[in-house]
């Protein structure tokens, strides 16, 4: 026996999930992660009064103070690692470390607090990082046309804007598929994009439970 293992070590692909306070980042990661997600939820206390605005999310009782973490195995060769950023401005110093090495980002939006998207959008545009904007559907929240939201946030036509329900696995999968589509399109160029999507990461992500080897 040679002692060598034939086990395939999957390629680790890092994705960041960002957005404002209470936008659903922890829920988004928990809905899709194949492992028990790691979170750093802490109770919102009087200490945050006057510091963290809860306007529009008054019922929120906990908040992420460091990061969220989850994992998805697309196939034996590719694993997505999801890192959620804290939403409060006072924890923005953690972003550089969390974003380092990420291939792309999902920016979650809440139409009740759409202005909370600006710090994340500005950050990732400044860093030239590919991202998609996913409008999380909250019960009772006002609905807007996606192009209205694009215009309000000043997003270019190349940035995908889509609706999602952070509680639903299939909806989260579609958002991640849109992000991988953009990442692949930027990296391989338009001429090779179709072949990459059909045979690569996005094809695996979009297949969902239809493929026995894919656990998304």
PDB file of C-alpha atoms in Angstrom:
ATOM      1  CA  UNK A   1       0.000   0.000   0.000  1.00  0.00           C
ATOM      2  CA  UNK A   2       1.321   3.399  -0.952  1.00  0.00           C
ATOM      3  CA  UNK A   3      -0.405   5.224   1.903  1.00  0.00           C
ATOM      4  CA  UNK A   4      -1.697   7.859  -0.508  1.00  0.00           C
ATOM      5  CA  UNK A   5      -5.328   8.895  -0.187  1.00  0.00           C
ATOM      6  CA  UNK A   6      -7.519   9.000  -3.286  1.00  0.00           C
ATOM      7  CA  UNK A   7      -9.916  11.428  -1.628  1.00  0.00           C
ATOM      8  CA  UNK A   8     -10.460  14.557  -3.696  1.00  0.00           C
ATOM      9  CA  UNK A   9      -9.864  17.764  -1.763  1.00  0.00           C
ATOM     10  CA  UNK A  10     -12.438  20.260  -3.068  1.00  0.00           C
ATOM     11  CA  UNK A  11     -11.414  23.668  -4.318  1.00  0.00           C
ATOM     12  CA  UNK A  12     -12.408  26.259  -1.703  1.00  0.00           C
ATOM     13  CA  UNK A  13     -14.314  29.213  -3.183  1.00  0.00           C
ATOM     14  CA  UNK A  14     -15.061  32.150  -0.883  1.00  0.00           C
ATOM     15  CA  UNK A  15     -18.199  34.285  -1.209  1.00  0.00           C
ATOM     16  CA  UNK A  16     -19.217  37.197   1.014  1.00  0.00           C
ATOM     17  CA  UNK A  17     -22.797  38.036   2.004  1.00  0.00           C
ATOM     18  CA  UNK A  18     -23.148  41.681   3.006  1.00  0.00           C
ATOM     19  CA  UNK A  19     -25.722  44.384   3.672  1.00  0.00           C
ATOM     20  CA  UNK A  20     -27.178  46.502   6.434  1.00  0.00           C
ATOM     21  CA  UNK A  21     -28.396  45.660   9.914  1.00  0.00           C
ATOM     22  CA  UNK A  22     -31.306  43.204   9.953  1.00  0.00           C
ATOM     23  CA  UNK A  23     -31.299  42.587   6.205  1.00  0.00           C
ATOM     24  CA  UNK A  24     -31.220  38.776   6.536  1.00  0.00           C
ATOM     25  CA  UNK A  25     -27.587  37.759   6.099  1.00  0.00           C
ATOM     26  CA  UNK A  26     -27.645  35.148   8.873  1.00  0.00           C
ATOM     27  CA  UNK A  27     -30.918  33.707   7.557  1.00  0.00           C
ATOM     28  CA  UNK A  28     -29.585  33.666   3.967  1.00  0.00           C
ATOM     29  CA  UNK A  29     -26.511  31.632   4.924  1.00  0.00           C
ATOM     30  CA  UNK A  30     -28.455  29.330   7.242  1.00  0.00           C
ATOM     31  CA  UNK A  31     -30.980  28.500   4.511  1.00  0.00           C
ATOM     32  CA  UNK A  32     -28.366  27.011   2.175  1.00  0.00           C
ATOM     33  CA  UNK A  33     -25.489  25.811   4.359  1.00  0.00           C
ATOM     34  CA  UNK A  34     -24.975  22.048   4.463  1.00  0.00           C
ATOM     35  CA  UNK A  35     -23.324  22.345   7.863  1.00  0.00           C
ATOM     36  CA  UNK A  36     -24.646  23.916  11.037  1.00  0.00           C
ATOM     37  CA  UNK A  37     -23.848  27.557  10.275  1.00  0.00           C
ATOM     38  CA  UNK A  38     -21.550  29.463  12.566  1.00  0.00           C
ATOM     39  CA  UNK A  39     -22.932  32.787  13.676  1.00  0.00           C
ATOM     40  CA  UNK A  40     -21.944  35.429  16.185  1.00  0.00           C
ATOM     41  CA  UNK A  41     -25.416  36.647  17.076  1.00  0.00           C
ATOM     42  CA  UNK A  42     -25.564  38.724  20.244  1.00  0.00           C
ATOM     43  CA  UNK A  43     -28.510  40.293  22.003  1.00  0.00           C
ATOM     44  CA  UNK A  44     -29.238  43.913  21.160  1.00  0.00           C
ATOM     45  CA  UNK A  45     -28.909  45.800  24.443  1.00  0.00           C
ATOM     46  CA  UNK A  46     -29.286  49.341  25.699  1.00  0.00           C
ATOM     47  CA  UNK A  47     -25.621  49.905  24.832  1.00  0.00           C
ATOM     48  CA  UNK A  48     -26.556  50.111  21.140  1.00  0.00           C
ATOM     49  CA  UNK A  49     -29.334  52.655  21.646  1.00  0.00           C
ATOM     50  CA  UNK A  50     -28.471  55.786  19.695  1.00  0.00           C
ATOM     51  CA  UNK A  51     -25.666  53.903  17.924  1.00  0.00           C
ATOM     52  CA  UNK A  52     -27.435  51.241  15.841  1.00  0.00           C
ATOM     53  CA  UNK A  53     -30.677  52.414  14.241  1.00  0.00           C
ATOM     54  CA  UNK A  54     -33.506  49.859  14.347  1.00  0.00           C
ATOM     55  CA  UNK A  55     -35.939  51.991  12.365  1.00  0.00           C
ATOM     56  CA  UNK A  56     -37.970  49.595  10.238  1.00  0.00           C
ATOM     57  CA  UNK A  57     -36.685  46.500  12.076  1.00  0.00           C
ATOM     58  CA  UNK A  58     -37.893  47.304  15.584  1.00  0.00           C
ATOM     59  CA  UNK A  59     -38.673  43.652  16.339  1.00  0.00           C
ATOM     60  CA  UNK A  60     -35.044  42.590  15.875  1.00  0.00           C
ATOM     61  CA  UNK A  61     -33.545  41.341  19.154  1.00  0.00           C
ATOM     62  CA  UNK A  62     -30.152  39.962  18.066  1.00  0.00           C
ATOM     63  CA  UNK A  63     -27.428  41.056  15.656  1.00  0.00           C
ATOM     64  CA  UNK A  64     -24.216  39.726  14.122  1.00  0.00           C
ATOM     65  CA  UNK A  65     -21.163  41.200  15.837  1.00  0.00           C
ATOM     66  CA  UNK A  66     -18.348  39.473  13.922  1.00  0.00           C
ATOM     67  CA  UNK A  67     -19.307  37.110  11.099  1.00  0.00           C
ATOM     68  CA  UNK A  68     -21.579  34.341   9.847  1.00  0.00           C
ATOM     69  CA  UNK A  69     -20.157  31.248   8.171  1.00  0.00           C
ATOM     70  CA  UNK A  70     -21.590  28.398   6.123  1.00  0.00           C
ATOM     71  CA  UNK A  71     -20.518  25.893   3.460  1.00  0.00           C
ATOM     72  CA  UNK A  72     -22.027  24.368   0.321  1.00  0.00           C
ATOM     73  CA  UNK A  73     -20.507  21.479  -1.637  1.00  0.00           C
ATOM     74  CA  UNK A  74     -21.332  21.918  -5.312  1.00  0.00           C
ATOM     75  CA  UNK A  75     -19.662  18.660  -6.316  1.00  0.00           C
ATOM     76  CA  UNK A  76     -16.653  16.689  -5.014  1.00  0.00           C
ATOM     77  CA  UNK A  77     -14.288  19.234  -6.547  1.00  0.00           C
ATOM     78  CA  UNK A  78     -15.835  22.581  -5.510  1.00  0.00           C
ATOM     79  CA  UNK A  79     -16.995  23.893  -2.130  1.00  0.00           C
ATOM     80  CA  UNK A  80     -18.422  27.366  -1.543  1.00  0.00           C
ATOM     81  CA  UNK A  81     -17.599  29.021   1.775  1.00  0.00           C
ATOM     82  CA  UNK A  82     -20.020  31.791   2.723  1.00  0.00           C
ATOM     83  CA  UNK A  83     -18.930  34.611   5.040  1.00  0.00           C
ATOM     84  CA  UNK A  84     -21.498  37.110   6.324  1.00  0.00           C
ATOM     85  CA  UNK A  85     -20.373  40.577   7.356  1.00  0.00           C
ATOM     86  CA  UNK A  86     -21.783  42.496  10.348  1.00  0.00           C
ATOM     87  CA  UNK A  87     -24.250  45.172   9.299  1.00  0.00           C
ATOM     88  CA  UNK A  88     -23.397  47.938  11.738  1.00  0.00           C
ATOM     89  CA  UNK A  89     -21.066  50.735  10.651  1.00  0.00           C
ATOM     90  CA  UNK A  90     -19.100  50.381  13.888  1.00  0.00           C
ATOM     91  CA  UNK A  91     -17.978  46.887  12.828  1.00  0.00           C
ATOM     92  CA  UNK A  92     -16.938  47.878   9.312  1.00  0.00           C
ATOM     93  CA  UNK A  93     -13.269  47.530  10.287  1.00  0.00           C
ATOM     94  CA  UNK A  94     -13.799  43.748  10.011  1.00  0.00           C
ATOM     95  CA  UNK A  95     -14.764  43.904   6.354  1.00  0.00           C
ATOM     96  CA  UNK A  96     -11.264  43.972   4.861  1.00  0.00           C
ATOM     97  CA  UNK A  97     -10.347  40.687   6.551  1.00  0.00           C
ATOM     98  CA  UNK A  98     -13.657  39.004   5.736  1.00  0.00           C
ATOM     99  CA  UNK A  99     -13.549  40.052   2.075  1.00  0.00           C
ATOM    100  CA  UNK A 100      -9.931  39.086   1.441  1.00  0.00           C
ATOM    101  CA  UNK A 101      -9.751  36.255  -1.091  1.00  0.00           C
ATOM    102  CA  UNK A 102     -13.462  36.336  -1.974  1.00  0.00           C
ATOM    103  CA  UNK A 103     -14.384  35.899  -5.644  1.00  0.00           C
ATOM    104  CA  UNK A 104     -17.650  37.810  -5.309  1.00  0.00           C
ATOM    105  CA  UNK A 105     -20.325  39.214  -3.029  1.00  0.00           C
ATOM    106  CA  UNK A 106     -24.068  39.119  -2.479  1.00  0.00           C
ATOM    107  CA  UNK A 107     -25.358  42.467  -1.197  1.00  0.00           C
ATOM    108  CA  UNK A 108     -28.739  41.996   0.476  1.00  0.00           C
ATOM    109  CA  UNK A 109     -31.237  44.868   0.467  1.00  0.00           C
ATOM    110  CA  UNK A 110     -34.326  45.660   2.529  1.00  0.00           C
ATOM    111  CA  UNK A 111     -36.767  48.106   0.906  1.00  0.00           C
ATOM    112  CA  UNK A 112     -37.712  49.387   4.374  1.00  0.00           C
ATOM    113  CA  UNK A 113     -34.125  50.587   4.838  1.00  0.00           C
ATOM    114  CA  UNK A 114     -32.785  50.772   1.287  1.00  0.00           C
ATOM    115  CA  UNK A 115     -30.235  53.424   2.259  1.00  0.00           C
ATOM    116  CA  UNK A 116     -28.409  50.800   4.343  1.00  0.00           C
ATOM    117  CA  UNK A 117     -27.144  49.299   1.072  1.00  0.00           C
ATOM    118  CA  UNK A 118     -24.977  52.284   0.229  1.00  0.00           C
ATOM    119  CA  UNK A 119     -21.951  51.405   2.419  1.00  0.00           C
ATOM    120  CA  UNK A 120     -21.759  47.877   1.004  1.00  0.00           C
ATOM    121  CA  UNK A 121     -22.331  48.973  -2.598  1.00  0.00           C
ATOM    122  CA  UNK A 122     -19.746  51.751  -2.292  1.00  0.00           C
ATOM    123  CA  UNK A 123     -17.223  49.386  -0.680  1.00  0.00           C
ATOM    124  CA  UNK A 124     -17.419  46.682  -3.321  1.00  0.00           C
ATOM    125  CA  UNK A 125     -17.524  49.127  -6.221  1.00  0.00           C
ATOM    126  CA  UNK A 126     -14.403  50.830  -4.843  1.00  0.00           C
ATOM    127  CA  UNK A 127     -12.655  47.452  -4.589  1.00  0.00           C
ATOM    128  CA  UNK A 128     -13.745  46.363  -8.076  1.00  0.00           C
ATOM    129  CA  UNK A 129     -15.346  43.222  -6.640  1.00  0.00           C
ATOM    130  CA  UNK A 130     -18.145  41.565  -8.630  1.00  0.00           C
ATOM    131  CA  UNK A 131     -21.435  41.591  -6.734  1.00  0.00           C
ATOM    132  CA  UNK A 132     -25.152  41.102  -7.167  1.00  0.00           C
ATOM    133  CA  UNK A 133     -27.912  42.950  -5.317  1.00  0.00           C
ATOM    134  CA  UNK A 134     -30.594  40.689  -3.843  1.00  0.00           C
ATOM    135  CA  UNK A 135     -33.743  42.395  -2.526  1.00  0.00           C
ATOM    136  CA  UNK A 136     -34.936  40.318   0.421  1.00  0.00           C
ATOM    137  CA  UNK A 137     -38.736  40.017   0.532  1.00  0.00           C
ATOM    138  CA  UNK A 138     -39.995  40.908   3.998  1.00  0.00           C
ATOM    139  CA  UNK A 139     -43.638  40.457   4.951  1.00  0.00           C
ATOM    140  CA  UNK A 140     -45.377  43.827   4.852  1.00  0.00           C
ATOM    141  CA  UNK A 141     -42.499  45.627   3.159  1.00  0.00           C
ATOM    142  CA  UNK A 142     -43.341  47.842   0.199  1.00  0.00           C
ATOM    143  CA  UNK A 143     -42.519  46.293  -3.179  1.00  0.00           C
ATOM    144  CA  UNK A 144     -40.717  48.248  -5.883  1.00  0.00           C
ATOM    145  CA  UNK A 145     -39.759  47.467  -9.437  1.00  0.00           C
ATOM    146  CA  UNK A 146     -36.206  46.165  -9.575  1.00  0.00           C
ATOM    147  CA  UNK A 147     -35.205  48.867 -12.040  1.00  0.00           C
ATOM    148  CA  UNK A 148     -36.442  51.494  -9.575  1.00  0.00           C
ATOM    149  CA  UNK A 149     -34.133  50.002  -6.944  1.00  0.00           C
ATOM    150  CA  UNK A 150     -31.243  49.902  -9.414  1.00  0.00           C
ATOM    151  CA  UNK A 151     -31.773  53.577 -10.183  1.00  0.00           C
ATOM    152  CA  UNK A 152     -32.133  54.550  -6.512  1.00  0.00           C
ATOM    153  CA  UNK A 153     -28.800  52.889  -5.685  1.00  0.00           C
ATOM    154  CA  UNK A 154     -27.052  54.149  -8.831  1.00  0.00           C
ATOM    155  CA  UNK A 155     -26.132  50.640  -9.991  1.00  0.00           C
ATOM    156  CA  UNK A 156     -24.796  50.029 -13.476  1.00  0.00           C
ATOM    157  CA  UNK A 157     -26.617  47.852 -15.980  1.00  0.00           C
ATOM    158  CA  UNK A 158     -23.977  45.145 -15.490  1.00  0.00           C
ATOM    159  CA  UNK A 159     -24.942  44.557 -11.837  1.00  0.00           C
ATOM    160  CA  UNK A 160     -27.647  41.870 -11.511  1.00  0.00           C
ATOM    161  CA  UNK A 161     -30.574  42.983  -9.326  1.00  0.00           C
ATOM    162  CA  UNK A 162     -33.053  40.303  -8.268  1.00  0.00           C
ATOM    163  CA  UNK A 163     -35.591  39.489  -5.581  1.00  0.00           C
ATOM    164  CA  UNK A 164     -35.102  36.698  -3.090  1.00  0.00           C
ATOM    165  CA  UNK A 165     -36.525  35.159   0.054  1.00  0.00           C
ATOM    166  CA  UNK A 166     -33.592  34.548   2.400  1.00  0.00           C
ATOM    167  CA  UNK A 167     -35.574  31.838   4.188  1.00  0.00           C
ATOM    168  CA  UNK A 168     -35.927  29.642   1.099  1.00  0.00           C
ATOM    169  CA  UNK A 169     -33.101  27.402  -0.066  1.00  0.00           C
ATOM    170  CA  UNK A 170     -34.092  27.522  -3.729  1.00  0.00           C
ATOM    171  CA  UNK A 171     -34.250  31.314  -3.707  1.00  0.00           C
ATOM    172  CA  UNK A 172     -30.818  31.587  -2.078  1.00  0.00           C
ATOM    173  CA  UNK A 173     -29.444  29.103  -4.612  1.00  0.00           C
ATOM    174  CA  UNK A 174     -30.725  31.280  -7.479  1.00  0.00           C
ATOM    175  CA  UNK A 175     -28.976  34.343  -6.031  1.00  0.00           C
ATOM    176  CA  UNK A 176     -25.692  32.455  -5.713  1.00  0.00           C
ATOM    177  CA  UNK A 177     -26.143  31.191  -9.261  1.00  0.00           C
ATOM    178  CA  UNK A 178     -26.538  34.776 -10.506  1.00  0.00           C
ATOM    179  CA  UNK A 179     -23.357  35.757  -8.670  1.00  0.00           C
ATOM    180  CA  UNK A 180     -21.388  32.843 -10.130  1.00  0.00           C
ATOM    181  CA  UNK A 181     -22.723  33.780 -13.566  1.00  0.00           C
ATOM    182  CA  UNK A 182     -21.304  37.282 -13.163  1.00  0.00           C
ATOM    183  CA  UNK A 183     -17.990  36.067 -11.748  1.00  0.00           C
ATOM    184  CA  UNK A 184     -17.501  33.578 -14.566  1.00  0.00           C
ATOM    185  CA  UNK A 185     -18.504  36.171 -17.161  1.00  0.00           C
ATOM    186  CA  UNK A 186     -15.905  38.626 -15.874  1.00  0.00           C
ATOM    187  CA  UNK A 187     -13.120  36.069 -15.565  1.00  0.00           C
ATOM    188  CA  UNK A 188     -13.414  34.159 -18.821  1.00  0.00           C
ATOM    189  CA  UNK A 189     -14.847  36.878 -21.047  1.00  0.00           C
ATOM    190  CA  UNK A 190     -18.022  36.875 -23.145  1.00  0.00           C
ATOM    191  CA  UNK A 191     -16.655  34.561 -25.831  1.00  0.00           C
ATOM    192  CA  UNK A 192     -16.064  31.701 -23.390  1.00  0.00           C
ATOM    193  CA  UNK A 193     -18.854  32.447 -20.934  1.00  0.00           C
ATOM    194  CA  UNK A 194     -21.428  30.036 -22.343  1.00  0.00           C
ATOM    195  CA  UNK A 195     -19.087  27.035 -22.248  1.00  0.00           C
ATOM    196  CA  UNK A 196     -17.966  27.882 -18.714  1.00  0.00           C
ATOM    197  CA  UNK A 197     -21.540  28.191 -17.460  1.00  0.00           C
ATOM    198  CA  UNK A 198     -22.665  24.951 -19.072  1.00  0.00           C
ATOM    199  CA  UNK A 199     -19.740  22.897 -17.798  1.00  0.00           C
ATOM    200  CA  UNK A 200     -18.532  24.749 -14.738  1.00  0.00           C
ATOM    201  CA  UNK A 201     -19.530  26.173 -11.401  1.00  0.00           C
ATOM    202  CA  UNK A 202     -22.780  27.833 -12.401  1.00  0.00           C
ATOM    203  CA  UNK A 203     -24.058  24.698 -14.034  1.00  0.00           C
ATOM    204  CA  UNK A 204     -23.452  22.850 -10.779  1.00  0.00           C
ATOM    205  CA  UNK A 205     -25.016  25.573  -8.662  1.00  0.00           C
ATOM    206  CA  UNK A 206     -28.109  25.868 -10.818  1.00  0.00           C
ATOM    207  CA  UNK A 207     -28.746  22.153 -10.997  1.00  0.00           C
ATOM    208  CA  UNK A 208     -29.809  22.009  -7.358  1.00  0.00           C
ATOM    209  CA  UNK A 209     -31.240  18.754  -6.141  1.00  0.00           C
ATOM    210  CA  UNK A 210     -31.730  17.452  -9.675  1.00  0.00           C
ATOM    211  CA  UNK A 211     -28.174  16.108  -9.687  1.00  0.00           C
ATOM    212  CA  UNK A 212     -27.343  13.408  -7.226  1.00  0.00           C
ATOM    213  CA  UNK A 213     -23.812  14.677  -6.675  1.00  0.00           C
ATOM    214  CA  UNK A 214     -24.808  18.260  -5.967  1.00  0.00           C
ATOM    215  CA  UNK A 215     -25.878  19.153  -2.449  1.00  0.00           C
ATOM    216  CA  UNK A 216     -27.190  22.655  -3.015  1.00  0.00           C
TER     217      UNK A 216
END
